[in-house]
Coordinates of C-alpha atoms and ligand atoms in Angstrom, one line a residue:
M281 CA 81.0 -15.6 174.0
D282 CA 81.8 -16.0 170.3
L283 CA 78.8 -18.0 169.1
K284 CA 80.7 -19.8 166.3
D285 CA 80.4 -23.5 166.9
K286 CA 79.0 -23.0 170.4
V287 CA 76.1 -25.4 171.4
I288 CA 72.9 -23.5 172.2
V289 CA 69.6 -25.1 173.4
I290 CA 66.4 -23.3 172.6
T291 CA 63.1 -24.6 174.1
G292 CA 59.8 -23.8 172.3
A293 CA 61.7 -23.6 169.0
A294 CA 58.8 -24.8 166.7
R295 CA 57.5 -21.3 166.1
G296 CA 57.3 -17.7 167.3
L297 CA 60.1 -16.3 169.4
G298 CA 62.0 -19.6 169.6
A299 CA 62.1 -20.0 165.9
A300 CA 63.3 -16.5 165.4
M301 CA 66.1 -17.0 168.0
A302 CA 67.2 -20.2 166.2
R303 CA 67.4 -18.4 162.8
R304 CA 69.4 -15.5 164.3
L305 CA 71.8 -17.8 166.2
A306 CA 72.3 -20.0 163.2
G307 CA 73.4 -16.9 161.3
S308 CA 76.2 -16.5 163.9
G309 CA 77.4 -20.0 163.3
A310 CA 76.1 -21.6 166.6
R311 CA 75.3 -25.3 166.7
L312 CA 71.7 -25.7 167.8
A313 CA 69.6 -28.1 169.8
L314 CA 66.0 -27.2 169.1
V315 CA 63.4 -28.4 171.5
D316 CA 59.6 -28.6 171.4
L317 CA 56.9 -30.9 172.6
D318 CA 57.6 -33.3 169.7
A319 CA 60.7 -33.2 167.5
A320 CA 58.6 -33.3 164.3
S321 CA 57.1 -29.9 165.1
V322 CA 60.6 -28.3 164.9
A323 CA 61.2 -29.5 161.3
D324 CA 60.5 -26.1 159.7
T325 CA 62.8 -24.3 162.1
V326 CA 65.5 -26.9 161.5
A327 CA 65.1 -26.4 157.7
A328 CA 65.4 -22.6 158.1
C329 CA 68.7 -23.0 160.0
E330 CA 70.4 -25.6 157.8
G331 CA 73.1 -24.2 155.6
Q332 CA 73.9 -21.5 158.3
S333 CA 74.3 -23.5 161.5
P334 CA 77.0 -26.2 161.3
D335 CA 74.9 -28.7 163.2
V336 CA 71.2 -28.3 164.0
R337 CA 69.1 -31.1 165.6
A338 CA 65.5 -31.4 166.8
Y339 CA 64.5 -32.9 170.2
G340 CA 61.1 -33.6 171.6
A341 CA 60.5 -33.1 175.3
N342 CA 57.9 -31.8 177.7
V343 CA 59.8 -29.2 179.8
A344 CA 57.4 -29.7 182.7
S345 CA 58.5 -33.4 183.1
E346 CA 61.6 -33.9 185.3
E347 CA 62.2 -37.3 183.7
Q348 CA 62.1 -35.9 180.2
V349 CA 64.2 -32.9 180.9
V350 CA 66.9 -35.0 182.6
A351 CA 67.0 -37.3 179.5
L352 CA 66.9 -34.3 177.1
F353 CA 70.0 -32.7 178.5
N354 CA 71.8 -36.0 178.7
D355 CA 71.0 -36.6 175.0
I356 CA 72.0 -33.1 173.9
V357 CA 75.4 -33.3 175.7
G358 CA 75.9 -36.8 174.4
D359 CA 75.2 -35.8 170.8
F360 CA 77.1 -32.5 170.7
G361 CA 79.8 -33.1 173.4
R362 CA 79.4 -29.6 174.9
L363 CA 76.8 -27.1 176.2
D364 CA 77.3 -23.4 176.0
G365 CA 73.9 -21.8 176.2
V366 CA 70.3 -22.4 177.0
V367 CA 67.3 -20.2 176.2
N368 CA 64.3 -21.1 178.3
N369 CA 61.7 -19.8 175.9
A370 CA 58.9 -22.5 176.0
G371 CA 55.8 -20.9 177.4
I372 CA 52.0 -21.0 177.2
T373 CA 49.1 -18.8 178.1
K374 CA 45.7 -19.7 179.6
D375 CA 44.2 -16.3 180.2
A376 CA 41.2 -15.8 182.4
L377 CA 40.1 -13.2 184.9
L378 CA 40.7 -14.2 188.6
I379 CA 36.9 -13.9 189.2
K380 CA 34.0 -12.6 187.2
Y381 CA 31.2 -11.4 189.4
K382 CA 28.2 -9.5 188.2
D383 CA 24.8 -8.6 189.6
G384 CA 25.4 -10.7 192.7
E385 CA 26.4 -13.7 190.8
L386 CA 29.8 -15.4 190.3
L387 CA 30.1 -16.0 186.6
S388 CA 33.5 -17.6 186.5
K389 CA 36.9 -17.9 188.1
M390 CA 40.4 -19.0 186.9
S391 CA 40.4 -22.8 187.2
M392 CA 43.0 -24.9 188.9
D393 CA 43.7 -26.4 185.4
Q394 CA 44.3 -23.0 183.9
W395 CA 46.6 -22.1 186.9
Q396 CA 48.6 -25.3 187.0
A397 CA 49.1 -25.8 183.3
V398 CA 50.8 -22.4 183.0
I399 CA 52.8 -22.9 186.2
D400 CA 54.0 -26.3 185.0
V401 CA 55.3 -25.2 181.6
N402 CA 56.4 -21.6 182.2
L403 CA 57.9 -21.9 185.8
T404 CA 58.6 -25.5 186.6
G405 CA 59.9 -26.0 183.0
V406 CA 62.3 -23.2 183.3
F407 CA 63.5 -24.4 186.7
L408 CA 64.1 -27.9 185.4
C409 CA 65.9 -26.9 182.2
G410 CA 68.0 -24.3 184.1
R411 CA 68.9 -26.9 186.8
E412 CA 69.9 -29.6 184.3
A413 CA 71.8 -27.1 182.1
A414 CA 73.7 -25.8 185.1
E415 CA 74.7 -29.3 186.2
H416 CA 76.1 -30.2 182.7
M417 CA 77.8 -26.8 182.3
A418 CA 79.5 -27.2 185.7
K419 CA 80.6 -30.7 184.9
L420 CA 81.9 -29.8 181.5
G421 CA 83.9 -26.9 182.9
N422 CA 83.5 -24.4 180.0
G423 CA 81.0 -22.1 181.7
G424 CA 77.9 -21.1 179.8
C425 CA 74.9 -18.8 179.7
I426 CA 71.3 -19.4 180.7
I427 CA 68.6 -17.0 179.5
N428 CA 65.0 -17.0 180.7
I429 CA 62.3 -15.5 178.6
S430 CA 60.1 -13.3 180.9
S431 CA 57.5 -10.9 179.7
I432 CA 56.2 -7.3 180.1
S433 CA 53.3 -9.1 181.8
R434 CA 55.6 -9.8 184.8
A435 CA 54.5 -6.4 186.0
G436 CA 50.9 -7.6 186.2
N437 CA 48.4 -7.9 183.4
V438 CA 44.6 -8.3 183.4
G439 CA 43.6 -11.9 182.8
Q440 CA 47.0 -13.3 183.5
S441 CA 47.3 -14.2 187.2
N442 CA 49.0 -17.5 186.2
Y443 CA 51.2 -16.1 183.4
T444 CA 52.4 -13.0 185.4
A445 CA 53.3 -15.2 188.4
T446 CA 55.5 -17.3 186.1
K447 CA 57.1 -14.5 184.2
S448 CA 58.1 -12.6 187.4
G449 CA 59.3 -15.9 188.7
V450 CA 61.6 -16.6 185.8
A451 CA 63.1 -13.1 185.9
A452 CA 63.8 -13.6 189.6
M453 CA 65.4 -17.0 189.0
A454 CA 67.8 -15.5 186.5
V455 CA 69.0 -13.1 189.2
T456 CA 69.3 -16.0 191.7
W457 CA 71.2 -18.2 189.3
A458 CA 73.6 -15.3 188.4
K459 CA 74.6 -15.2 192.0
E460 CA 74.8 -18.9 192.5
L461 CA 76.4 -20.0 189.3
A462 CA 79.0 -17.3 188.7
R463 CA 81.5 -19.6 190.6
Y464 CA 81.2 -22.1 187.7
G465 CA 81.7 -19.5 185.0
I466 CA 78.0 -19.5 184.2
R467 CA 76.2 -16.2 183.4
T468 CA 72.5 -15.7 183.2
G469 CA 70.0 -13.2 181.9
A470 CA 66.4 -12.6 181.0
V471 CA 64.5 -10.9 178.3
A472 CA 61.1 -9.4 178.9
P473 CA 59.4 -9.0 175.5
G474 CA 56.4 -6.6 175.1
F475 CA 53.7 -7.5 172.7
I476 CA 55.3 -9.2 169.7
N477 CA 54.0 -10.4 166.4
T478 CA 53.5 -14.1 167.3
E479 CA 50.6 -16.6 167.4
M480 CA 50.3 -16.0 171.1
V481 CA 49.5 -12.3 170.6
A482 CA 47.4 -13.0 167.5
A483 CA 45.2 -15.2 169.7
M484 CA 44.3 -12.3 172.0
P485 CA 40.8 -10.9 171.7
D486 CA 40.7 -8.1 169.1
S487 CA 39.5 -5.5 171.6
A488 CA 42.5 -6.3 173.9
K489 CA 44.9 -6.2 171.0
E490 CA 43.7 -2.9 169.7
K491 CA 43.9 -1.4 173.2
I492 CA 47.5 -2.5 173.6
A493 CA 48.6 -1.4 170.1
G494 CA 47.3 2.1 170.8
Q495 CA 49.3 2.3 174.0
V496 CA 52.8 1.4 172.7
P497 CA 54.8 4.6 172.5
L498 CA 56.7 3.3 169.4
R499 CA 53.3 2.8 167.8
R500 CA 53.7 -0.8 166.7
I501 CA 54.0 -4.3 168.2
G502 CA 57.5 -5.9 168.0
E503 CA 59.0 -8.4 165.6
P504 CA 60.3 -11.8 166.9
D505 CA 63.8 -11.0 165.6
E506 CA 63.9 -8.0 167.9
I507 CA 63.7 -10.3 170.8
A508 CA 66.2 -12.8 169.3
H509 CA 68.6 -9.8 168.9
A510 CA 68.4 -9.2 172.7
V511 CA 69.1 -12.9 173.4
Q512 CA 72.1 -12.8 171.1
F513 CA 73.4 -9.7 173.0
I514 CA 73.2 -11.5 176.4
L515 CA 74.9 -14.6 175.0
E516 CA 77.7 -12.6 173.4
N517 CA 78.5 -10.0 176.1
D518 CA 80.6 -11.6 178.8
Y519 CA 79.9 -8.9 181.4
V520 CA 76.1 -9.2 181.3
S521 CA 74.7 -11.4 184.0
G522 CA 71.6 -11.6 186.2
R523 CA 69.7 -8.7 184.5
V524 CA 66.4 -8.4 182.7
I525 CA 66.4 -6.7 179.3
E526 CA 63.1 -5.1 178.4
V527 CA 62.3 -5.0 174.7
D528 CA 58.8 -3.6 174.5
G529 CA 58.6 -0.3 172.5
A530 CA 58.5 1.6 175.8
L531 CA 55.1 0.2 176.8
R532 CA 54.3 0.1 180.5
L533 CA 51.3 -2.0 181.6
Ligands
LIG778 N1 41.9 -3.9 181.5 C1 40.8 -3.6 182.3 N2 39.7 -4.3 182.2 C2 39.7 -5.4 181.3 C3 40.8 -5.7 180.5 C4 42.0 -4.9 180.7 N3 43.1 -5.1 180.0 N4 40.5 -6.8 179.8 C5 39.3 -7.1 180.0 N5 38.7 -6.3 181.0 C6 37.4 -6.2 181.5 C7 36.4 -6.0 180.3 O1 36.3 -4.7 180.0 C8 35.1 -6.5 180.9 O2 34.5 -5.6 181.7 P1 32.9 -5.3 181.6 O3 32.3 -6.6 182.1 O4 32.8 -4.1 182.5 O5 32.7 -5.0 180.2 C9 35.6 -7.7 181.9 O6 37.0 -7.4 182.1 C10 35.4 -9.0 181.2 O7 36.1 -9.0 180.0 P2 35.7 -10.1 178.9 O8 34.3 -10.0 178.5 O9 36.8 -10.0 177.8 O10 35.9 -11.4 179.7 P3 36.4 -12.8 179.3 O11 36.2 -13.7 180.5 O12 35.8 -13.3 178.0 O13 37.9 -12.6 179.0 C11 40.1 -12.1 179.4 C12 38.7 -12.0 179.9 C13 40.6 -13.5 179.4 C14 41.0 -11.3 180.4 C15 40.2 -11.5 178.0 O14 39.7 -10.2 178.0 C16 41.6 -11.5 177.5 O15 42.1 -12.4 176.9 N6 42.3 -10.3 177.6 C17 43.7 -10.2 177.1 C18 44.6 -10.6 178.2 C19 46.0 -10.3 177.7 O16 46.5 -9.2 177.6 N7 46.8 -11.4 177.3 C20 48.1 -11.2 176.8 C21 48.3 -12.4 175.8 S1 49.8 -12.2 174.9 C22 51.0 -12.7 176.0 O17 50.8 -13.1 177.1 C23 52.5 -12.5 175.5 C24 53.2 -11.7 176.4 O18 54.2 -12.1 177.0 C25 52.9 -10.2 176.5

């Protein structure tokens, strides 16, 4: 796919990986629909893309709400008149150990709130955006590409029962969709970032961060644009579909 003038949707575009993807794809001349919980929070990303992207617009939607996601994709297709790519990037963490048990006493366990909030945004949100994007792409008849942002954590990571379940789920959905949607000219892919220089990683306890940093064979955490680069590769290469690209400095959890 030549990205020039193509319409690409990025969820979770206010900051972090989503903002880096927007900046990179704007540099390739893509038209961008930037989505986050409220449109105002995307203003900085929109400003960073203006002048490079021929058309960049902000949208507010909760990806976990079916009603809002249906309306979002109707609005985007109505505004731009086409839909070529979607990056399902919006995601949250609510880390907690499954159980904490010491000296015969249960100290804590991952709550239903912690479990459900992460499932709703990271898994249901990707399902809903992928489904609505696929419907519009099939109707429009120009094919397209859907990319799910997974994580190195999909292999299993302490304190992330909820997050790991979603990140292995979205990687598997990318494979499923590649098989189901090829008949409509729709490709899919996933990117599994390692530990990247974002607010999400900055919020980890210092001890956990230091431990991880020391284990990365490339001896540093990654930069957001290095993940955006992998997203651009999947969008541009028409023979890539249904595969997960790992961008993690060779770290294995
Ligand atoms: N491996 C093994 N044991 C670990 C561990 C690890 N990675 N992390 C914590 N533990 C152990 C601790 O050593 C401690 O054991 P002791 O009681 O024997 O000392 C026990 O678990 C409890 O640890 P805490 O005191 O830290 O317990 P807590 O309830 O305050 O916090 C936690 C637990 C939420 C898991 C916290 O340690 C934490 O946030 N860890 C980091 C989790 C993580 O890696 N998150 C990734 C966020 S970034 C991201 O998700 C982006 C991405 O895609 C990669």
